[in-house]
PDB file of C-alpha atoms in Angstrom:
ATOM      1  CA  MET Y   1      34.140 -69.538  19.962  1.00  0.00           C
ATOM      2  CA  PRO Y   2      33.151 -66.236  21.626  1.00  0.00           C
ATOM      3  CA  SER Y   3      29.825 -64.640  20.705  1.00  0.00           C
ATOM      4  CA  ILE Y   4      29.668 -61.511  18.534  1.00  0.00           C
ATOM      5  CA  ALA Y   5      27.026 -58.791  18.193  1.00  0.00           C
ATOM      6  CA  GLY Y   6      24.896 -58.252  15.128  1.00  0.00           C
ATOM      7  CA  LYS Y   7      26.040 -55.571  12.703  1.00  0.00           C
ATOM      8  CA  ILE Y   8      22.771 -53.843  11.738  1.00  0.00           C
ATOM      9  CA  THR Y   9      22.570 -50.507  13.563  1.00  0.00           C
ATOM     10  CA  LYS Y  10      19.729 -48.000  13.877  1.00  0.00           C
ATOM     11  CA  ASP Y  11      21.139 -45.692  11.213  1.00  0.00           C
ATOM     12  CA  GLN Y  12      20.836 -48.564   8.722  1.00  0.00           C
ATOM     13  CA  CYS Y  13      17.128 -49.051   9.519  1.00  0.00           C
ATOM     14  CA  TYR Y  14      15.626 -46.467   7.192  1.00  0.00           C
ATOM     15  CA  GLY Y  15      14.184 -48.896   4.650  1.00  0.00           C
ATOM     16  CA  PRO Y  16      11.578 -51.679   4.799  1.00  0.00           C
ATOM     17  CA  ILE Y  17      12.020 -55.022   6.483  1.00  0.00           C
ATOM     18  CA  PRO Y  18      13.824 -57.298   6.038  1.00  0.00           C
ATOM     19  CA  VAL Y  19      16.471 -54.572   6.159  1.00  0.00           C
ATOM     20  CA  HIS Y  20      19.116 -56.871   4.668  1.00  0.00           C
ATOM     21  CA  ALA Y  21      16.874 -57.743   1.684  1.00  0.00           C
ATOM     22  CA  PRO Y  22      14.220 -55.006   1.184  1.00  0.00           C
ATOM     23  CA  PRO Y  23      11.161 -56.124  -0.815  1.00  0.00           C
ATOM     24  CA  TYR Y  24      11.048 -52.875  -2.831  1.00  0.00           C
ATOM     25  CA  PRO Y  25      13.624 -50.256  -3.877  1.00  0.00           C
ATOM     26  CA  VAL Y  26      14.862 -48.141  -0.973  1.00  0.00           C
ATOM     27  CA  MET Y  27      14.897 -44.370  -1.433  1.00  0.00           C
ATOM     28  CA  PRO Y  28      18.283 -42.784  -0.634  1.00  0.00           C
ATOM     29  CA  ARG Y  29      18.495 -41.068   2.734  1.00  0.00           C
ATOM     30  CA  PHE Y  30      17.668 -37.361   2.691  1.00  0.00           C
ATOM     31  CA  ASP Y  31      20.736 -35.139   2.665  1.00  0.00           C
ATOM     32  CA  PRO Y  32      19.841 -31.580   3.764  1.00  0.00           C
ATOM     33  CA  ALA Y  33      23.123 -30.312   2.276  1.00  0.00           C
ATOM     34  CA  ALA Y  34      22.277 -31.637  -1.197  1.00  0.00           C
ATOM     35  CA  PRO Y  35      20.567 -29.335  -3.730  1.00  0.00           C
ATOM     36  CA  PRO Y  36      16.797 -29.915  -4.098  1.00  0.00           C
ATOM     37  CA  VAL Y  37      15.582 -32.031  -6.987  1.00  0.00           C
ATOM     38  CA  GLU Y  38      13.178 -30.197  -9.290  1.00  0.00           C
ATOM     39  CA  THR Y  39      10.035 -32.224  -9.935  1.00  0.00           C
ATOM     40  CA  ALA Y  40       9.883 -31.107 -13.583  1.00  0.00           C
ATOM     41  CA  SER Y  41      13.357 -32.559 -14.247  1.00  0.00           C
ATOM     42  CA  ARG Y  42      12.534 -35.987 -12.830  1.00  0.00           C
ATOM     43  CA  PRO Y  43      11.882 -38.820 -15.244  1.00  0.00           C
ATOM     44  CA  PRO Y  44       8.369 -40.301 -15.041  1.00  0.00           C
ATOM     45  CA  ASP Y  45       7.933 -43.022 -12.442  1.00  0.00           C
ATOM     46  CA  PHE Y  46       5.333 -44.782 -14.607  1.00  0.00           C
ATOM     47  CA  SER Y  47       5.090 -45.138 -18.389  1.00  0.00           C
ATOM     48  CA  GLY Y  48       2.488 -46.532 -20.759  1.00  0.00           C
ATOM     49  CA  VAL Y  49      -0.281 -45.598 -18.306  1.00  0.00           C
ATOM     50  CA  ASP Y  50      -3.968 -46.177 -19.163  1.00  0.00           C
ATOM     51  CA  ILE Y  51      -6.637 -44.702 -16.849  1.00  0.00           C
ATOM     52  CA  LEU Y  52     -10.386 -45.325 -16.995  1.00  0.00           C
ATOM     53  CA  GLU Y  53     -11.921 -42.836 -14.555  1.00  0.00           C
ATOM     54  CA  PHE Y  54     -15.490 -42.565 -13.271  1.00  0.00           C
ATOM     55  CA  THR Y  55     -16.741 -39.582 -11.254  1.00  0.00           C
ATOM     56  CA  TYR Y  56     -19.906 -39.762  -9.187  1.00  0.00           C
ATOM     57  CA  ARG Y  57     -21.836 -37.823  -6.569  1.00  0.00           C
ATOM     58  CA  THR Y  58     -22.007 -39.550  -3.209  1.00  0.00           C
ATOM     59  CA  ASP Y  59     -23.414 -39.103   0.303  1.00  0.00           C
ATOM     60  CA  GLN Y  60     -21.818 -36.571   2.688  1.00  0.00           C
ATOM     61  CA  ASN Y  61     -22.610 -38.473   5.890  1.00  0.00           C
ATOM     62  CA  ALA Y  62     -21.379 -41.766   4.437  1.00  0.00           C
ATOM     63  CA  VAL Y  63     -18.061 -40.184   3.477  1.00  0.00           C
ATOM     64  CA  ALA Y  64     -17.677 -38.525   6.894  1.00  0.00           C
ATOM     65  CA  GLU Y  65     -17.908 -41.970   8.540  1.00  0.00           C
ATOM     66  CA  ILE Y  66     -14.633 -43.086   6.906  1.00  0.00           C
ATOM     67  CA  LEU Y  67     -12.808 -39.733   6.836  1.00  0.00           C
ATOM     68  CA  PRO Y  68     -10.122 -38.652   9.366  1.00  0.00           C
ATOM     69  CA  ALA Y  69     -11.327 -35.804  11.596  1.00  0.00           C
ATOM     70  CA  ALA Y  70      -8.698 -33.417  10.206  1.00  0.00           C
ATOM     71  CA  LEU Y  71     -10.434 -33.504   6.806  1.00  0.00           C
ATOM     72  CA  GLU Y  72     -13.696 -31.794   5.831  1.00  0.00           C
ATOM     73  CA  VAL Y  73     -16.254 -32.763   3.237  1.00  0.00           C
ATOM     74  CA  ASP Y  74     -18.876 -30.486   1.642  1.00  0.00           C
ATOM     75  CA  GLU Y  75     -22.545 -31.301   1.182  1.00  0.00           C
ATOM     76  CA  ASP Y  76     -22.157 -31.767  -2.586  1.00  0.00           C
ATOM     77  CA  VAL Y  77     -19.370 -34.353  -2.388  1.00  0.00           C
ATOM     78  CA  THR Y  78     -17.939 -36.331  -5.289  1.00  0.00           C
ATOM     79  CA  ALA Y  79     -15.805 -39.446  -5.535  1.00  0.00           C
ATOM     80  CA  THR Y  80     -13.872 -41.173  -8.301  1.00  0.00           C
ATOM     81  CA  VAL Y  81     -12.951 -44.742  -9.149  1.00  0.00           C
ATOM     82  CA  MET Y  82      -9.984 -45.246 -11.473  1.00  0.00           C
ATOM     83  CA  PHE Y  83      -8.998 -48.459 -13.218  1.00  0.00           C
ATOM     84  CA  VAL Y  84      -5.295 -48.054 -14.020  1.00  0.00           C
ATOM     85  CA  SER Y  85      -2.849 -50.086 -16.087  1.00  0.00           C
ATOM     86  CA  TYR Y  86       0.830 -49.249 -15.572  1.00  0.00           C
ATOM     87  CA  GLY Y  87       2.799 -50.370 -18.616  1.00  0.00           C
ATOM     88  CA  PHE Y  88       6.001 -50.121 -16.630  1.00  0.00           C
ATOM     89  CA  SER Y  89       7.255 -48.695 -13.342  1.00  0.00           C
ATOM     90  CA  GLY Y  90       9.908 -49.174 -10.688  1.00  0.00           C
ATOM     91  CA  ALA Y  91       7.849 -52.172  -9.585  1.00  0.00           C
ATOM     92  CA  GLY Y  92       7.274 -53.421 -13.126  1.00  0.00           C
ATOM     93  CA  PRO Y  93       3.893 -53.515 -14.909  1.00  0.00           C
ATOM     94  CA  TYR Y  94       0.703 -53.959 -12.889  1.00  0.00           C
ATOM     95  CA  LEU Y  95      -2.987 -53.088 -12.560  1.00  0.00           C
ATOM     96  CA  GLU Y  96      -4.637 -50.946  -9.894  1.00  0.00           C
ATOM     97  CA  VAL Y  97      -8.063 -49.664  -8.830  1.00  0.00           C
ATOM     98  CA  VAL Y  98      -7.987 -46.367  -6.923  1.00  0.00           C
ATOM     99  CA  HIS Y  99     -10.986 -45.048  -4.953  1.00  0.00           C
ATOM    100  CA  ARG Y 100     -10.812 -41.334  -4.043  1.00  0.00           C
ATOM    101  CA  VAL Y 101     -13.163 -38.935  -2.267  1.00  0.00           C
ATOM    102  CA  HIS Y 102     -12.811 -35.182  -2.715  1.00  0.00           C
ATOM    103  CA  CYS Y 103     -12.466 -33.144   0.473  1.00  0.00           C
ATOM    104  CA  ARG Y 104     -10.426 -30.361   2.104  1.00  0.00           C
ATOM    105  CA  PHE Y 105      -7.412 -30.291   4.369  1.00  0.00           C
ATOM    106  CA  ARG Y 106      -6.563 -26.933   5.953  1.00  0.00           C
ATOM    107  CA  ASP Y 107      -8.737 -25.180   3.337  1.00  0.00           C
ATOM    108  CA  GLU Y 108      -6.938 -26.894   0.444  1.00  0.00           C
ATOM    109  CA  GLU Y 109      -8.726 -29.173  -2.014  1.00  0.00           C
ATOM    110  CA  VAL Y 110      -7.373 -32.720  -1.777  1.00  0.00           C
ATOM    111  CA  SER Y 111      -8.411 -36.298  -2.447  1.00  0.00           C
ATOM    112  CA  TYR Y 112      -8.497 -38.883   0.322  1.00  0.00           C
ATOM    113  CA  VAL Y 113      -7.949 -42.514  -0.666  1.00  0.00           C
ATOM    114  CA  PRO Y 114     -10.107 -44.897   1.422  1.00  0.00           C
ATOM    115  CA  HIS Y 115      -9.576 -47.947  -0.819  1.00  0.00           C
ATOM    116  CA  ILE Y 116      -6.939 -49.025  -3.324  1.00  0.00           C
ATOM    117  CA  TYR Y 117      -6.347 -52.457  -4.861  1.00  0.00           C
ATOM    118  CA  LEU Y 118      -3.568 -53.756  -7.092  1.00  0.00           C
ATOM    119  CA  THR Y 119      -1.860 -56.809  -8.560  1.00  0.00           C
ATOM    120  CA  ASN Y 120       1.761 -56.217  -7.489  1.00  0.00           C
ATOM    121  CA  GLU Y 121       3.288 -57.053  -4.090  1.00  0.00           C
ATOM    122  CA  PRO Y 122       6.311 -54.632  -4.100  1.00  0.00           C
ATOM    123  CA  ALA Y 123       4.036 -51.722  -5.096  1.00  0.00           C
ATOM    124  CA  MET Y 124       1.572 -52.744  -2.387  1.00  0.00           C
ATOM    125  CA  LEU Y 125       4.230 -52.839   0.342  1.00  0.00           C
ATOM    126  CA  ALA Y 126       5.827 -49.545  -0.706  1.00  0.00           C
ATOM    127  CA  GLY Y 127       2.489 -47.764  -0.937  1.00  0.00           C
ATOM    128  CA  ARG Y 128       1.286 -48.968   2.473  1.00  0.00           C
ATOM    129  CA  GLU Y 129       4.480 -48.697   4.500  1.00  0.00           C
ATOM    130  CA  ALA Y 130       5.954 -45.466   3.179  1.00  0.00           C
ATOM    131  CA  PHE Y 131       2.974 -43.403   2.035  1.00  0.00           C
ATOM    132  CA  GLY Y 132      -0.103 -44.687   3.857  1.00  0.00           C
ATOM    133  CA  TYR Y 133      -1.987 -45.848   0.758  1.00  0.00           C
ATOM    134  CA  PRO Y 134      -4.316 -48.607   2.061  1.00  0.00           C
ATOM    135  CA  LYS Y 135      -3.237 -50.990  -0.703  1.00  0.00           C
ATOM    136  CA  LEU Y 136      -4.464 -54.589  -0.844  1.00  0.00           C
ATOM    137  CA  LEU Y 137      -3.838 -57.322  -3.392  1.00  0.00           C
ATOM    138  CA  ALA Y 138      -6.798 -58.213  -5.594  1.00  0.00           C
ATOM    139  CA  ASP Y 139      -7.807 -59.696  -8.934  1.00  0.00           C
ATOM    140  CA  ILE Y 140      -8.237 -56.930 -11.534  1.00  0.00           C
ATOM    141  CA  ASP Y 141      -9.202 -57.203 -15.178  1.00  0.00           C
ATOM    142  CA  PHE Y 142      -8.593 -54.072 -17.282  1.00  0.00           C
ATOM    143  CA  ASP Y 143      -7.137 -53.790 -20.792  1.00  0.00           C
ATOM    144  CA  PRO Y 144      -8.222 -50.855 -22.990  1.00  0.00           C
ATOM    145  CA  SER Y 145      -6.529 -52.389 -26.055  1.00  0.00           C
ATOM    146  CA  ARG Y 146      -8.597 -55.593 -25.891  1.00  0.00           C
ATOM    147  CA  ARG Y 147     -10.870 -55.992 -28.907  1.00  0.00           C
ATOM    148  CA  SER Y 148     -14.559 -56.615 -28.268  1.00  0.00           C
ATOM    149  CA  VAL Y 149     -17.654 -56.997 -30.437  1.00  0.00           C
ATOM    150  CA  ASP Y 150     -19.500 -54.262 -28.485  1.00  0.00           C
ATOM    151  CA  ALA Y 151     -16.673 -51.678 -28.744  1.00  0.00           C
ATOM    152  CA  MET Y 152     -16.610 -51.248 -24.969  1.00  0.00           C
ATOM    153  CA  VAL Y 153     -13.739 -50.922 -22.541  1.00  0.00           C
ATOM    154  CA  THR Y 154     -14.434 -52.892 -19.388  1.00  0.00           C
ATOM    155  CA  GLY Y 155     -12.950 -53.279 -15.932  1.00  0.00           C
ATOM    156  CA  ARG Y 156     -13.571 -55.685 -13.064  1.00  0.00           C
ATOM    157  CA  LEU Y 157     -12.327 -55.827  -9.473  1.00  0.00           C
ATOM    158  CA  GLU Y 158     -12.520 -58.992  -7.348  1.00  0.00           C
ATOM    159  CA  ARG Y 159     -11.270 -59.678  -3.812  1.00  0.00           C
ATOM    160  CA  PRO Y 160     -10.928 -62.538  -3.190  1.00  0.00           C
ATOM    161  CA  ALA Y 161     -11.099 -64.058  -6.653  1.00  0.00           C
ATOM    162  CA  GLY Y 162     -14.720 -64.700  -7.524  1.00  0.00           C
ATOM    163  CA  VAL Y 163     -16.150 -62.012  -5.200  1.00  0.00           C
ATOM    164  CA  GLU Y 164     -16.934 -59.110  -7.493  1.00  0.00           C
ATOM    165  CA  LEU Y 165     -16.527 -55.697  -5.824  1.00  0.00           C
ATOM    166  CA  ALA Y 166     -16.831 -53.362  -8.824  1.00  0.00           C
ATOM    167  CA  THR Y 167     -17.562 -53.534 -12.528  1.00  0.00           C
ATOM    168  CA  ALA Y 168     -17.037 -50.824 -15.126  1.00  0.00           C
ATOM    169  CA  GLN Y 169     -18.067 -50.272 -18.737  1.00  0.00           C
ATOM    170  CA  PHE Y 170     -17.059 -47.429 -21.026  1.00  0.00           C
ATOM    171  CA  LYS Y 171     -18.365 -46.658 -24.503  1.00  0.00           C
ATOM    172  CA  PRO Y 172     -16.091 -44.083 -26.241  1.00  0.00           C
ATOM    173  CA  PHE Y 173     -17.648 -41.152 -28.101  1.00  0.00           C
ATOM    174  CA  GLY Y 174     -14.647 -39.218 -29.354  1.00  0.00           C
ATOM    175  CA  ARG Y 175     -11.168 -37.998 -28.633  1.00  0.00           C
ATOM    176  CA  ILE Y 176     -10.412 -34.618 -27.083  1.00  0.00           C
ATOM    177  CA  ALA Y 177      -7.152 -32.826 -26.414  1.00  0.00           C
ATOM    178  CA  ALA Y 178      -5.409 -34.093 -23.323  1.00  0.00           C
ATOM    179  CA  ALA Y 179      -3.975 -31.633 -20.823  1.00  0.00           C
ATOM    180  CA  GLU Y 180      -0.201 -31.229 -20.941  1.00  0.00           C
ATOM    181  CA  SER Y 181      -0.190 -32.280 -17.296  1.00  0.00           C
ATOM    182  CA  THR Y 182      -2.719 -32.827 -14.516  1.00  0.00           C
ATOM    183  CA  ALA Y 183      -1.764 -32.749 -10.835  1.00  0.00           C
ATOM    184  CA  LEU Y 184      -3.720 -34.734  -8.235  1.00  0.00           C
ATOM    185  CA  LYS Y 185      -3.169 -33.745  -4.606  1.00  0.00           C
ATOM    186  CA  GLN Y 186      -3.835 -36.737  -2.395  1.00  0.00           C
ATOM    187  CA  ILE Y 187      -3.633 -37.371   1.332  1.00  0.00           C
ATOM    188  CA  ASN Y 188      -3.510 -40.713   3.128  1.00  0.00           C
ATOM    189  CA  LEU Y 189      -3.904 -41.907   6.695  1.00  0.00           C
ATOM    190  CA  ARG Y 190      -0.747 -43.817   7.661  1.00  0.00           C
ATOM    191  CA  VAL Y 191      -1.110 -45.939  10.791  1.00  0.00           C
ATOM    192  CA  ILE Y 192       1.325 -48.452  12.302  1.00  0.00           C
ATOM    193  CA  PRO Y 193      -0.188 -50.188  15.351  1.00  0.00           C
ATOM    194  CA  SER Y 194       1.826 -50.592  18.533  1.00  0.00           C
ATOM    195  CA  ALA Y 195       3.449 -53.966  19.102  1.00  0.00           C
ATOM    196  CA  VAL Y 196       2.100 -53.768  22.672  1.00  0.00           C
ATOM    197  CA  PRO Y 197      -1.609 -54.679  22.785  1.00  0.00           C
ATOM    198  CA  GLY Y 198      -3.856 -51.825  23.923  1.00  0.00           C
ATOM    199  CA  GLN Y 199      -1.241 -49.102  23.434  1.00  0.00           C
ATOM    200  CA  ASP Y 200      -1.581 -46.089  21.145  1.00  0.00           C
ATOM    201  CA  PRO Y 201      -0.318 -46.636  17.594  1.00  0.00           C
ATOM    202  CA  SER Y 202       3.387 -46.206  16.991  1.00  0.00           C
ATOM    203  CA  VAL Y 203       2.547 -43.982  13.994  1.00  0.00           C
ATOM    204  CA  ALA Y 204      -0.691 -42.130  13.187  1.00  0.00           C
ATOM    205  CA  GLU Y 205      -0.282 -39.346  10.647  1.00  0.00           C
ATOM    206  CA  LEU Y 206      -1.604 -37.858   7.432  1.00  0.00           C
ATOM    207  CA  VAL Y 207       0.772 -38.192   4.471  1.00  0.00           C
ATOM    208  CA  PRO Y 208       0.361 -35.914   1.424  1.00  0.00           C
ATOM    209  CA  THR Y 209       1.498 -36.954  -2.042  1.00  0.00           C
ATOM    210  CA  LEU Y 210       1.241 -35.366  -5.481  1.00  0.00           C
ATOM    211  CA  VAL Y 211       0.502 -37.502  -8.537  1.00  0.00           C
ATOM    212  CA  THR Y 212       1.140 -35.787 -11.880  1.00  0.00           C
ATOM    213  CA  VAL Y 213      -0.141 -37.258 -15.150  1.00  0.00           C
ATOM    214  CA  TYR Y 214       1.475 -36.145 -18.411  1.00  0.00           C
ATOM    215  CA  GLY Y 215       0.065 -36.247 -21.956  1.00  0.00           C
ATOM    216  CA  GLY Y 216      -1.665 -39.239 -23.483  1.00  0.00           C
ATOM    217  CA  GLU Y 217      -4.814 -39.587 -25.578  1.00  0.00           C
ATOM    218  CA  ASN Y 218      -8.035 -38.515 -23.856  1.00  0.00           C
ATOM    219  CA  TRP Y 219     -11.404 -40.011 -24.803  1.00  0.00           C
ATOM    220  CA  LEU Y 220     -14.853 -38.937 -23.673  1.00  0.00           C
ATOM    221  CA  GLY Y 221     -17.661 -41.427 -23.538  1.00  0.00           C
ATOM    222  CA  GLN Y 222     -20.564 -42.935 -21.670  1.00  0.00           C
ATOM    223  CA  GLY Y 223     -19.668 -44.838 -18.541  1.00  0.00           C
ATOM    224  CA  SER Y 224     -21.374 -47.328 -16.277  1.00  0.00           C
ATOM    225  CA  LEU Y 225     -19.868 -48.031 -12.843  1.00  0.00           C
ATOM    226  CA  ARG Y 226     -21.342 -50.464 -10.327  1.00  0.00           C
ATOM    227  CA  LEU Y 227     -20.176 -51.026  -6.738  1.00  0.00           C
ATOM    228  CA  THR Y 228     -21.660 -54.382  -5.893  1.00  0.00           C
ATOM    229  CA  GLY Y 229     -21.583 -54.385  -2.076  1.00  0.00           C
ATOM    230  CA  ALA Y 230     -20.615 -58.057  -2.227  1.00  0.00           C
ATOM    231  CA  SER Y 231     -18.161 -57.834   0.689  1.00  0.00           C
ATOM    232  CA  ASP Y 232     -18.155 -55.916   3.960  1.00  0.00           C
ATOM    233  CA  PHE Y 233     -14.427 -56.674   4.174  1.00  0.00           C
ATOM    234  CA  SER Y 234     -13.766 -54.538   1.076  1.00  0.00           C
ATOM    235  CA  PRO Y 235     -16.522 -51.920   1.439  1.00  0.00           C
ATOM    236  CA  LEU Y 236     -16.236 -49.611  -1.555  1.00  0.00           C
ATOM    237  CA  HIS Y 237     -20.038 -49.471  -1.440  1.00  0.00           C
ATOM    238  CA  ARG Y 238     -19.847 -47.470   1.814  1.00  0.00           C
ATOM    239  CA  VAL Y 239     -19.159 -44.511  -0.482  1.00  0.00           C
ATOM    240  CA  PRO Y 240     -22.382 -45.054  -2.461  1.00  0.00           C
ATOM    241  CA  ILE Y 241     -23.134 -43.928  -5.999  1.00  0.00           C
ATOM    242  CA  VAL Y 242     -25.910 -41.317  -5.792  1.00  0.00           C
ATOM    243  CA  GLU Y 243     -25.465 -40.002  -9.341  1.00  0.00           C
ATOM    244  CA  ASN Y 244     -22.982 -40.864 -12.083  1.00  0.00           C
ATOM    245  CA  LEU Y 245     -21.346 -37.666 -13.359  1.00  0.00           C
ATOM    246  CA  GLY Y 246     -19.135 -38.835 -16.208  1.00  0.00           C
ATOM    247  CA  ALA Y 247     -16.318 -41.050 -17.420  1.00  0.00           C
ATOM    248  CA  THR Y 248     -13.096 -40.574 -19.380  1.00  0.00           C
ATOM    249  CA  LEU Y 249     -10.375 -42.828 -20.761  1.00  0.00           C
ATOM    250  CA  LEU Y 250      -6.760 -41.671 -20.917  1.00  0.00           C
ATOM    251  CA  THR Y 251      -4.300 -43.899 -22.764  1.00  0.00           C
ATOM    252  CA  GLN Y 252      -0.516 -44.033 -23.094  1.00  0.00           C
ATOM    253  CA  ALA Y 253       0.233 -41.318 -20.549  1.00  0.00           C
ATOM    254  CA  THR Y 254       3.185 -41.035 -18.187  1.00  0.00           C
ATOM    255  CA  MET Y 255       2.998 -40.355 -14.472  1.00  0.00           C
ATOM    256  CA  SER Y 256       5.217 -39.229 -11.608  1.00  0.00           C
ATOM    257  CA  LEU Y 257       4.805 -39.396  -7.834  1.00  0.00           C
ATOM    258  CA  THR Y 258       6.134 -36.502  -5.762  1.00  0.00           C
ATOM    259  CA  LEU Y 259       6.856 -37.563  -2.206  1.00  0.00           C
ATOM    260  CA  ALA Y 260       5.991 -35.754   1.011  1.00  0.00           C
ATOM    261  CA  THR Y 261       8.327 -33.160   2.520  1.00  0.00           C
ATOM    262  CA  GLU Y 262       6.370 -33.233   5.787  1.00  0.00           C
ATOM    263  CA  THR Y 263       3.629 -35.276   7.449  1.00  0.00           C
ATOM    264  CA  TYR Y 264       0.853 -34.272   9.857  1.00  0.00           C
ATOM    265  CA  PRO Y 265       0.610 -36.306  13.095  1.00  0.00           C
ATOM    266  CA  LEU Y 266      -2.926 -36.839  14.380  1.00  0.00           C
TER     267      LEU Y 266
END
């Protein structure tokens, strides 16, 4: 029997591998002739979202050590750690811990994400490959609806299981009005190494995204966040806590992710 060529061509290679069975939903190819999609008309990408957020002052030089050179950080720099529960999404329900430092890109205020951990493989692959989020699988415990004798909401991050990277406690004081929507401008460093050892990376670029959170119940309270420094392989502690600045809990919100229209090669 004569040999035949494979049937996958370059124009079919716009999604993740394996191309014939992508591990997460593939976005449709961009059609420049199609009318633009208005962000406000899009349905939320995530529903039933709970967010426990801690803000703290950190060290400028420590942040600069892990920041791409195209970004700038002021002397009075802050960072946030968010424990997030997604009730449902395109990747199903999962938990996530997001570490962000506040900086500037081309004179615009943005957040850079040096660390992010989650409990869902499709969401991990999509976030890393397409958008440059440095997502890693981890063990996360976070459930704001869990009843406790001390009336606290708690969170815990471990990677690997049994190695505690961060712990969080939140004691609610009272509910305040939640904003109708809050937009978070984020930027990630997306790198794909060359398959040839010693060569420059195949991709090295900054990727902007916009996360918008809608509605929900917002609670103020007293928070306690600890970065343990238990692992140099997952070094959240390299962005040290100099001073805790506050904590909030947002429950039952929705969220959307607006994708990049351009990227910025290094």
